[in-house]
Amino acid sequence: MPSWRKGKRIGYCLNDKKKKKLNFQGFEDLCRKRGYEVIEIDLAKPLREQGPFDVIIHKLSDLILESGYDSQSHQLIRDFQTYVETCSSIILLDPFPAVRPLLDRFESYRLLQDLQDQDSYIFSPPYVELNSGTGREAAAWIREQGLTFPLICKTRVAHGPSSHEMALIFNEEGLGEVSAPCLLQSFINHDAVLFKVFVVGSSHFVVRRPSLKNFPRGESARKSIFFNSCSISKPESCSRLTELDEATLEPTPPSDNVVCRAVRGLRAALGLSLFGVDLIVEKQTGRCAAIDVNSFPGYEGVPEFFSALLNHIETLLESHEQAARARMLVAEYSLHQRAPHVDTAQESTHDADPRAPWLASSLETPKSAPAESSFFTFAVLPAMLSRH
């Protein structure tokens, strides 16, 4: 067993639904086989009594949302944050500031728009944020922004049961049936196939799912369709809304290059280890569109999830351990190098250590590293770390 793994403790904080959905007992068993202690965190008790923790995995989206209006949830989140900030060595998957933007579709769609601006291989369908009133009142604005019917309407809140309630709007009259706050987006025909990309650290997995069928572009007299996205895009879903009206070729999945670019761009923008992004391939052009992004998804259809998660945790733990050892060795070396300077400070300049001039200047103005220090950093230190 590697030395950095000894005595490591992994805490997790998931609700019963998430634990059951993931079958999280399997992850606990895998961790214990590799020598980790696994602790389920009880937020009703002080975390200091349950710690210390080297890693904490959480899905606290409900509490984060509720903390905005519920005092008890606010206190729990504040206590949790205070503990993590006090124990700065804890690896938190994932940090609250990184999770929060994905709980608000207005925020997450701006991130997708930024991704489009940075990478022409991926696009985000045009959308508008409706803060107040009804969609019908904003019809002129919708057209000004270049949106085309049909439109898909999504709630602003991107987490919880209500976030899956959506609507397809085919005309201006239908816009009167939706209320703010919500997001309205041009619907893109994609042959009823969705590609869910699940990200775990530096790894990602692509899972094919059913999705909404094609609809004629442009305004029509069709009545609005209200649906729950869970009933559409689950692995076992079977709905008339996913049945194509005409025979068509199977859509070609996004290329590995496009998927990697999307994942790399979002990972850099979000600062998250655990997230998912939904991709579709536009029927008319073959372009890849990113239509949703969420934190700590269900990972259904990813049998390698537990091993990928633990491998990512081990990579982070080893990096932290190496960084800590490096800081310690640099500190020891610094003390060792200062010792001759201190001992000779009272001697004449003729007896001074020949290294004293650069030592003195480095203490006064640390503008550039001395050659000997550079040699230590790039040659001696890595060798010492490898031996440890």
Short mmCIF file of C-alpha atoms in Angstrom, two decimals:
data_model
loop_
_atom_site.label_atom_id
_atom_site.label_comp_id
_atom_site.label_asym_id
_atom_site.label_seq_id
_atom_site.Cartn_x
_atom_site.Cartn_y
_atom_site.Cartn_z
CA MET A 1 0.00 0.00 0.00
CA PRO A 2 1.44 3.43 -0.93
CA SER A 3 2.43 5.49 2.11
CA TRP A 4 0.12 8.37 1.12
CA ARG A 5 -2.90 6.05 1.35
CA LYS A 6 -2.38 4.98 4.96
CA GLY A 7 -5.04 6.15 7.39
CA LYS A 8 -6.94 8.21 4.81
CA ARG A 9 -10.59 8.87 5.61
CA ILE A 10 -13.29 9.51 3.01
CA GLY A 11 -16.51 11.12 4.16
CA TYR A 12 -19.67 11.34 2.10
CA CYS A 13 -22.90 13.26 2.42
CA LEU A 14 -25.68 12.02 0.12
CA ASN A 15 -29.42 11.78 0.65
CA ASP A 16 -31.09 8.37 0.68
CA LYS A 17 -32.38 8.75 -2.87
CA LYS A 18 -28.91 9.47 -4.26
CA LYS A 19 -27.31 6.62 -2.30
CA LYS A 20 -29.91 4.17 -3.59
CA LYS A 21 -29.71 5.44 -7.14
CA LEU A 22 -25.93 5.07 -7.22
CA ASN A 23 -25.92 1.88 -5.15
CA PHE A 24 -23.27 3.68 -3.12
CA GLN A 25 -22.59 0.66 -0.92
CA GLY A 26 -20.53 -0.64 -3.83
CA PHE A 27 -18.29 2.40 -3.64
CA GLU A 28 -17.84 1.99 0.12
CA ASP A 29 -16.83 -1.63 -0.39
CA LEU A 30 -14.30 -0.67 -3.08
CA CYS A 31 -12.77 2.01 -0.83
CA ARG A 32 -12.39 -0.35 2.11
CA LYS A 33 -10.74 -2.96 -0.12
CA ARG A 34 -8.10 -0.38 -0.98
CA GLY A 35 -7.52 0.50 2.66
CA TYR A 36 -9.63 3.62 3.16
CA GLU A 37 -11.93 4.34 6.05
CA VAL A 38 -15.35 5.49 4.82
CA ILE A 39 -17.71 7.57 6.99
CA GLU A 40 -21.24 8.68 6.24
CA ILE A 41 -21.56 12.27 7.45
CA ASP A 42 -24.54 13.28 9.59
CA LEU A 43 -25.16 17.01 9.15
CA ALA A 44 -27.21 17.07 12.33
CA LYS A 45 -23.99 16.48 14.30
CA PRO A 46 -20.86 18.65 14.48
CA LEU A 47 -18.43 17.69 11.73
CA ARG A 48 -15.44 17.99 14.06
CA GLU A 49 -16.81 15.07 16.07
CA GLN A 50 -17.05 12.96 12.91
CA GLY A 51 -13.73 13.95 11.33
CA PRO A 52 -10.99 14.35 10.47
CA PHE A 53 -11.57 13.82 6.76
CA ASP A 54 -9.11 13.76 3.90
CA VAL A 55 -11.85 13.78 1.26
CA ILE A 56 -15.55 14.67 1.38
CA ILE A 57 -17.97 13.71 -1.41
CA HIS A 58 -21.34 15.44 -1.33
CA LYS A 59 -24.55 16.09 -3.18
CA LEU A 60 -25.97 18.99 -1.17
CA SER A 61 -27.77 20.76 -4.00
CA ASP A 62 -31.10 20.67 -2.15
CA LEU A 63 -29.61 22.32 0.92
CA ILE A 64 -27.71 24.89 -1.12
CA LEU A 65 -30.93 25.95 -2.83
CA GLU A 66 -32.92 25.93 0.40
CA SER A 67 -30.25 27.95 2.19
CA GLY A 68 -31.45 30.98 0.25
CA TYR A 69 -34.78 31.06 2.06
CA ASP A 70 -34.66 28.54 4.91
CA SER A 71 -32.74 29.49 8.07
CA GLN A 72 -32.06 25.90 9.16
CA SER A 73 -30.63 24.94 5.76
CA HIS A 74 -28.62 28.17 5.73
CA GLN A 75 -27.07 27.27 9.09
CA LEU A 76 -26.20 23.72 7.98
CA ILE A 77 -24.52 24.98 4.82
CA ARG A 78 -22.66 27.70 6.72
CA ASP A 79 -21.40 25.20 9.34
CA PHE A 80 -20.29 22.83 6.60
CA GLN A 81 -18.43 25.58 4.74
CA THR A 82 -16.79 26.85 7.93
CA TYR A 83 -15.51 23.37 8.77
CA VAL A 84 -14.09 22.81 5.28
CA GLU A 85 -12.45 26.25 5.20
CA THR A 86 -10.94 25.71 8.65
CA CYS A 87 -9.56 22.31 7.63
CA SER A 88 -7.93 23.58 4.45
CA SER A 89 -6.33 20.22 3.60
CA ILE A 90 -9.73 18.60 2.92
CA ILE A 91 -10.44 17.72 -0.71
CA LEU A 92 -14.08 18.63 -1.33
CA LEU A 93 -15.91 17.11 -4.27
CA ASP A 94 -17.08 19.59 -5.26
CA PRO A 95 -16.58 23.14 -3.83
CA PHE A 96 -19.86 24.98 -3.20
CA PRO A 97 -18.90 28.07 -5.24
CA ALA A 98 -18.36 25.81 -8.27
CA VAL A 99 -21.65 23.93 -7.75
CA ARG A 100 -23.92 26.96 -7.29
CA PRO A 101 -23.89 28.24 -10.91
CA LEU A 102 -25.24 24.91 -12.15
CA LEU A 103 -28.30 25.18 -9.91
CA ASP A 104 -29.46 28.22 -11.90
CA ARG A 105 -30.13 27.71 -15.61
CA PHE A 106 -29.59 31.39 -16.31
CA GLU A 107 -26.04 30.99 -14.99
CA SER A 108 -25.32 27.60 -16.56
CA TYR A 109 -26.54 28.67 -20.00
CA ARG A 110 -24.27 31.69 -19.89
CA LEU A 111 -21.42 29.24 -19.31
CA LEU A 112 -22.54 27.24 -22.34
CA GLN A 113 -22.66 30.44 -24.37
CA ASP A 114 -19.12 31.26 -23.24
CA LEU A 115 -18.05 27.78 -24.34
CA GLN A 116 -19.50 28.46 -27.78
CA ASP A 117 -17.66 31.77 -27.98
CA GLN A 118 -14.38 30.00 -27.21
CA ASP A 119 -14.84 26.91 -29.38
CA SER A 120 -16.56 26.96 -32.77
CA TYR A 121 -16.94 23.17 -32.71
CA ILE A 122 -19.72 23.40 -30.11
CA PHE A 123 -22.74 25.67 -30.08
CA SER A 124 -25.52 26.55 -27.67
CA PRO A 125 -28.97 27.11 -29.22
CA PRO A 126 -30.20 30.72 -28.86
CA TYR A 127 -32.21 31.42 -25.72
CA VAL A 128 -33.71 34.19 -23.62
CA GLU A 129 -34.09 34.54 -19.87
CA LEU A 130 -37.62 35.42 -18.85
CA ASN A 131 -37.49 37.08 -15.43
CA SER A 132 -41.08 38.29 -15.10
CA GLY A 133 -44.46 38.12 -16.80
CA THR A 134 -45.34 35.55 -19.46
CA GLY A 135 -43.65 34.43 -22.61
CA ARG A 136 -46.39 36.03 -24.67
CA GLU A 137 -45.49 39.43 -23.28
CA ALA A 138 -41.90 38.84 -24.39
CA ALA A 139 -42.79 37.59 -27.90
CA ALA A 140 -41.23 40.57 -29.68
CA TRP A 141 -38.05 40.28 -27.63
CA ILE A 142 -37.88 36.55 -28.39
CA ARG A 143 -37.91 37.28 -32.12
CA GLU A 144 -35.34 40.08 -31.72
CA GLN A 145 -32.98 37.57 -30.15
CA GLY A 146 -33.31 35.27 -33.18
CA LEU A 147 -35.28 32.47 -31.52
CA THR A 148 -37.45 30.30 -33.77
CA PHE A 149 -40.44 28.09 -33.05
CA PRO A 150 -40.80 25.56 -31.68
CA LEU A 151 -39.36 26.72 -28.37
CA ILE A 152 -38.51 24.61 -25.39
CA CYS A 153 -39.30 26.14 -21.99
CA LYS A 154 -37.31 25.18 -18.90
CA THR A 155 -37.53 26.33 -15.28
CA ARG A 156 -34.84 28.64 -13.98
CA VAL A 157 -34.11 26.27 -11.07
CA ALA A 158 -31.97 23.48 -12.46
CA HIS A 159 -32.24 21.03 -9.58
CA GLY A 160 -35.04 19.09 -7.94
CA PRO A 161 -38.24 17.46 -9.28
CA SER A 162 -39.70 20.68 -10.69
CA SER A 163 -36.59 21.30 -12.80
CA HIS A 164 -37.59 18.39 -15.05
CA GLU A 165 -40.96 19.96 -15.94
CA MET A 166 -40.66 21.41 -19.44
CA ALA A 167 -42.81 22.50 -22.35
CA LEU A 168 -42.62 22.67 -26.14
CA ILE A 169 -44.19 25.88 -27.43
CA PHE A 170 -45.24 26.08 -31.10
CA ASN A 171 -46.76 29.56 -31.40
CA GLU A 172 -47.21 32.93 -29.75
CA GLU A 173 -50.46 31.85 -28.11
CA GLY A 174 -48.59 29.02 -26.41
CA LEU A 175 -46.17 31.52 -24.92
CA GLY A 176 -49.05 32.74 -22.76
CA GLU A 177 -49.06 29.36 -21.01
CA VAL A 178 -45.61 29.72 -19.47
CA SER A 179 -44.66 32.01 -16.62
CA ALA A 180 -41.41 33.48 -15.36
CA PRO A 181 -38.86 32.82 -14.17
CA CYS A 182 -38.00 30.48 -17.00
CA LEU A 183 -35.69 30.01 -19.93
CA LEU A 184 -36.92 29.82 -23.54
CA GLN A 185 -34.67 28.21 -26.13
CA SER A 186 -34.97 27.35 -29.82
CA PHE A 187 -35.64 23.64 -30.21
CA ILE A 188 -33.07 21.81 -32.33
CA ASN A 189 -34.10 18.71 -34.27
CA HIS A 190 -31.74 15.88 -33.33
CA ASP A 191 -33.46 12.65 -34.42
CA ALA A 192 -34.61 11.77 -30.89
CA VAL A 193 -31.12 10.93 -29.62
CA LEU A 194 -29.32 12.55 -26.70
CA PHE A 195 -25.69 11.94 -25.79
CA LYS A 196 -25.07 12.32 -22.07
CA VAL A 197 -21.44 12.93 -21.18
CA PHE A 198 -20.57 12.02 -17.60
CA VAL A 199 -17.34 13.52 -16.25
CA VAL A 200 -15.24 12.17 -13.37
CA GLY A 201 -12.05 14.17 -12.94
CA SER A 202 -9.97 13.68 -16.08
CA SER A 203 -12.18 10.83 -17.33
CA HIS A 204 -15.48 11.02 -19.19
CA PHE A 205 -18.06 8.56 -20.44
CA VAL A 206 -20.63 8.98 -23.23
CA VAL A 207 -24.02 7.31 -22.84
CA ARG A 208 -26.73 7.34 -25.51
CA ARG A 209 -30.28 8.14 -24.40
CA PRO A 210 -33.70 8.63 -26.05
CA SER A 211 -34.83 12.22 -26.59
CA LEU A 212 -37.55 14.34 -28.18
CA LYS A 213 -38.49 13.57 -31.78
CA ASN A 214 -38.20 16.06 -34.64
CA PHE A 215 -40.78 18.83 -35.20
CA PRO A 216 -41.25 21.07 -38.25
CA ARG A 217 -39.40 24.34 -37.88
CA GLY A 218 -41.47 27.51 -37.68
CA GLU A 219 -44.69 28.65 -36.01
CA SER A 220 -47.64 26.26 -36.25
CA ALA A 221 -51.12 25.79 -34.77
CA ARG A 222 -49.99 22.79 -32.71
CA LYS A 223 -50.91 22.92 -29.03
CA SER A 224 -48.16 23.17 -26.44
CA ILE A 225 -46.74 19.92 -25.11
CA PHE A 226 -45.93 19.74 -21.41
CA PHE A 227 -43.67 16.90 -20.31
CA ASN A 228 -41.22 15.70 -17.70
CA SER A 229 -37.72 15.25 -19.08
CA CYS A 230 -37.13 12.25 -16.80
CA SER A 231 -39.89 10.36 -18.61
CA ILE A 232 -38.22 11.16 -21.93
CA SER A 233 -34.52 10.56 -21.46
CA LYS A 234 -34.18 7.78 -18.93
CA PRO A 235 -32.54 4.58 -20.26
CA GLU A 236 -35.82 2.67 -20.12
CA SER A 237 -38.02 5.54 -21.37
CA CYS A 238 -40.78 4.75 -23.84
CA SER A 239 -42.88 7.69 -25.01
CA ARG A 240 -44.72 8.83 -28.11
CA LEU A 241 -42.61 11.98 -27.90
CA THR A 242 -39.49 9.96 -28.68
CA GLU A 243 -40.94 8.08 -31.67
CA LEU A 244 -39.82 9.55 -34.98
CA ASP A 245 -42.59 10.26 -37.49
CA GLU A 246 -40.40 9.30 -40.43
CA ALA A 247 -37.65 6.80 -41.10
CA THR A 248 -34.23 8.35 -40.70
CA LEU A 249 -30.63 7.30 -40.40
CA GLU A 250 -29.18 6.94 -36.94
CA PRO A 251 -27.41 10.18 -35.98
CA THR A 252 -23.65 9.99 -35.88
CA PRO A 253 -22.39 10.49 -32.32
CA PRO A 254 -20.24 13.55 -31.62
CA SER A 255 -16.62 12.83 -32.46
CA ASP A 256 -14.16 12.10 -29.65
CA ASN A 257 -12.44 15.37 -30.49
CA VAL A 258 -15.63 17.41 -30.05
CA VAL A 259 -16.56 15.65 -26.80
CA CYS A 260 -13.06 16.17 -25.39
CA ARG A 261 -13.12 19.85 -26.33
CA ALA A 262 -16.50 20.33 -24.64
CA VAL A 263 -15.38 18.52 -21.48
CA ARG A 264 -12.05 20.36 -21.35
CA GLY A 265 -13.70 23.75 -21.79
CA LEU A 266 -16.35 23.11 -19.15
CA ARG A 267 -13.89 21.61 -16.69
CA ALA A 268 -11.76 24.74 -16.93
CA ALA A 269 -14.77 27.06 -16.64
CA LEU A 270 -16.50 25.21 -13.81
CA GLY A 271 -13.68 23.92 -11.62
CA LEU A 272 -15.70 20.76 -10.96
CA SER A 273 -14.71 17.09 -10.80
CA LEU A 274 -18.21 15.59 -11.02
CA PHE A 275 -20.56 16.94 -13.67
CA GLY A 276 -22.48 16.02 -16.81
CA VAL A 277 -23.22 17.77 -20.09
CA ASP A 278 -25.98 16.89 -22.55
CA LEU A 279 -25.01 16.96 -26.23
CA ILE A 280 -27.17 16.62 -29.33
CA VAL A 281 -26.30 16.52 -33.03
CA GLU A 282 -28.32 18.96 -35.13
CA LYS A 283 -30.11 17.06 -37.89
CA GLN A 284 -29.76 19.71 -40.59
CA THR A 285 -26.06 20.52 -40.12
CA GLY A 286 -24.44 17.75 -38.08
CA ARG A 287 -23.14 20.35 -35.63
CA CYS A 288 -22.85 19.44 -31.95
CA ALA A 289 -24.96 21.45 -29.48
CA ALA A 290 -24.54 21.58 -25.71
CA ILE A 291 -28.03 21.92 -24.26
CA ASP A 292 -27.62 21.35 -20.53
CA VAL A 293 -24.99 20.91 -17.82
CA ASN A 294 -25.45 19.67 -14.26
CA SER A 295 -23.40 18.83 -11.18
CA PHE A 296 -22.97 15.29 -9.80
CA PRO A 297 -25.44 13.58 -12.18
CA GLY A 298 -26.79 10.04 -11.78
CA TYR A 299 -24.08 8.28 -13.84
CA GLU A 300 -26.63 5.74 -15.04
CA GLY A 301 -25.11 3.53 -17.68
CA VAL A 302 -21.54 4.08 -16.42
CA PRO A 303 -20.45 0.81 -14.78
CA GLU A 304 -16.91 2.19 -14.34
CA PHE A 305 -18.12 5.13 -12.20
CA PHE A 306 -16.95 3.86 -8.81
CA SER A 307 -13.47 2.88 -9.99
CA ALA A 308 -13.12 6.17 -11.92
CA LEU A 309 -14.19 8.15 -8.85
CA LEU A 310 -11.76 6.37 -6.53
CA ASN A 311 -8.94 6.66 -9.07
CA HIS A 312 -9.59 10.40 -9.26
CA ILE A 313 -9.60 10.68 -5.46
CA GLU A 314 -6.32 8.78 -5.25
CA THR A 315 -4.76 11.09 -7.83
CA LEU A 316 -5.79 14.12 -5.78
CA LEU A 317 -4.57 12.58 -2.51
CA GLU A 318 -1.20 11.67 -4.00
CA SER A 319 -0.80 15.17 -5.45
CA HIS A 320 -1.62 16.74 -2.08
CA GLU A 321 0.84 14.43 -0.34
CA GLN A 322 3.63 15.22 -2.81
CA ALA A 323 2.96 18.95 -2.54
CA ALA A 324 3.11 18.75 1.26
CA ARG A 325 6.40 16.83 1.16
CA ALA A 326 7.82 19.31 -1.34
CA ARG A 327 6.95 22.24 0.91
CA MET A 328 8.56 20.50 3.87
CA LEU A 329 11.75 19.71 1.96
CA VAL A 330 12.00 23.24 0.57
CA ALA A 331 11.56 24.63 4.09
CA GLU A 332 14.28 22.32 5.43
CA TYR A 333 16.62 23.26 2.60
CA SER A 334 15.96 26.95 3.17
CA LEU A 335 16.86 26.62 6.86
CA HIS A 336 19.98 24.67 5.96
CA GLN A 337 21.12 27.34 3.50
CA ARG A 338 20.48 30.19 5.93
CA ALA A 339 22.54 28.59 8.69
CA PRO A 340 26.01 29.44 7.22
CA HIS A 341 24.89 33.00 6.58
CA VAL A 342 23.80 33.42 10.19
CA ASP A 343 26.99 31.83 11.54
CA THR A 344 29.26 34.06 9.50
CA ALA A 345 27.29 37.26 9.98
CA GLN A 346 29.63 38.37 12.76
CA GLU A 347 32.82 37.40 10.92
CA SER A 348 34.84 39.67 8.66
CA THR A 349 33.94 39.95 5.01
CA HIS A 350 37.22 38.14 4.15
CA ASP A 351 35.94 35.01 5.97
CA ALA A 352 32.41 35.19 4.62
CA ASP A 353 30.80 32.24 2.84
CA PRO A 354 31.27 32.71 -0.93
CA ARG A 355 27.52 32.21 -1.33
CA ALA A 356 26.75 35.11 1.00
CA PRO A 357 26.33 37.77 -1.73
CA TRP A 358 23.49 36.01 -3.52
CA LEU A 359 22.02 34.86 -0.24
CA ALA A 360 21.90 38.44 1.01
CA SER A 361 20.44 39.79 -2.20
CA SER A 362 17.82 37.04 -2.31
CA LEU A 363 16.74 37.91 1.20
CA GLU A 364 16.40 41.57 0.28
CA THR A 365 14.70 41.34 -3.12
CA PRO A 366 13.40 37.93 -4.22
CA LYS A 367 13.29 38.90 -7.91
CA SER A 368 15.07 35.87 -9.29
CA ALA A 369 16.02 32.46 -7.94
CA PRO A 370 19.71 31.66 -7.45
CA ALA A 371 21.27 29.00 -9.64
CA GLU A 372 21.84 26.67 -6.71
CA SER A 373 18.18 26.99 -5.64
CA SER A 374 17.04 26.30 -9.21
CA PHE A 375 19.21 23.21 -9.32
CA PHE A 376 17.62 22.03 -6.08
CA THR A 377 14.08 22.66 -7.35
CA PHE A 378 14.50 20.99 -10.73
CA ALA A 379 17.02 18.26 -9.98
CA VAL A 380 17.49 17.51 -6.28
CA LEU A 381 13.89 17.90 -5.08
CA PRO A 382 12.29 15.50 -7.63
CA ALA A 383 14.92 12.89 -6.79
CA MET A 384 14.26 13.27 -3.07
CA LEU A 385 10.50 13.02 -3.61
CA SER A 386 10.88 9.84 -5.67
CA ARG A 387 12.86 8.21 -2.85
CA HIS A 388 10.08 9.13 -0.39
#
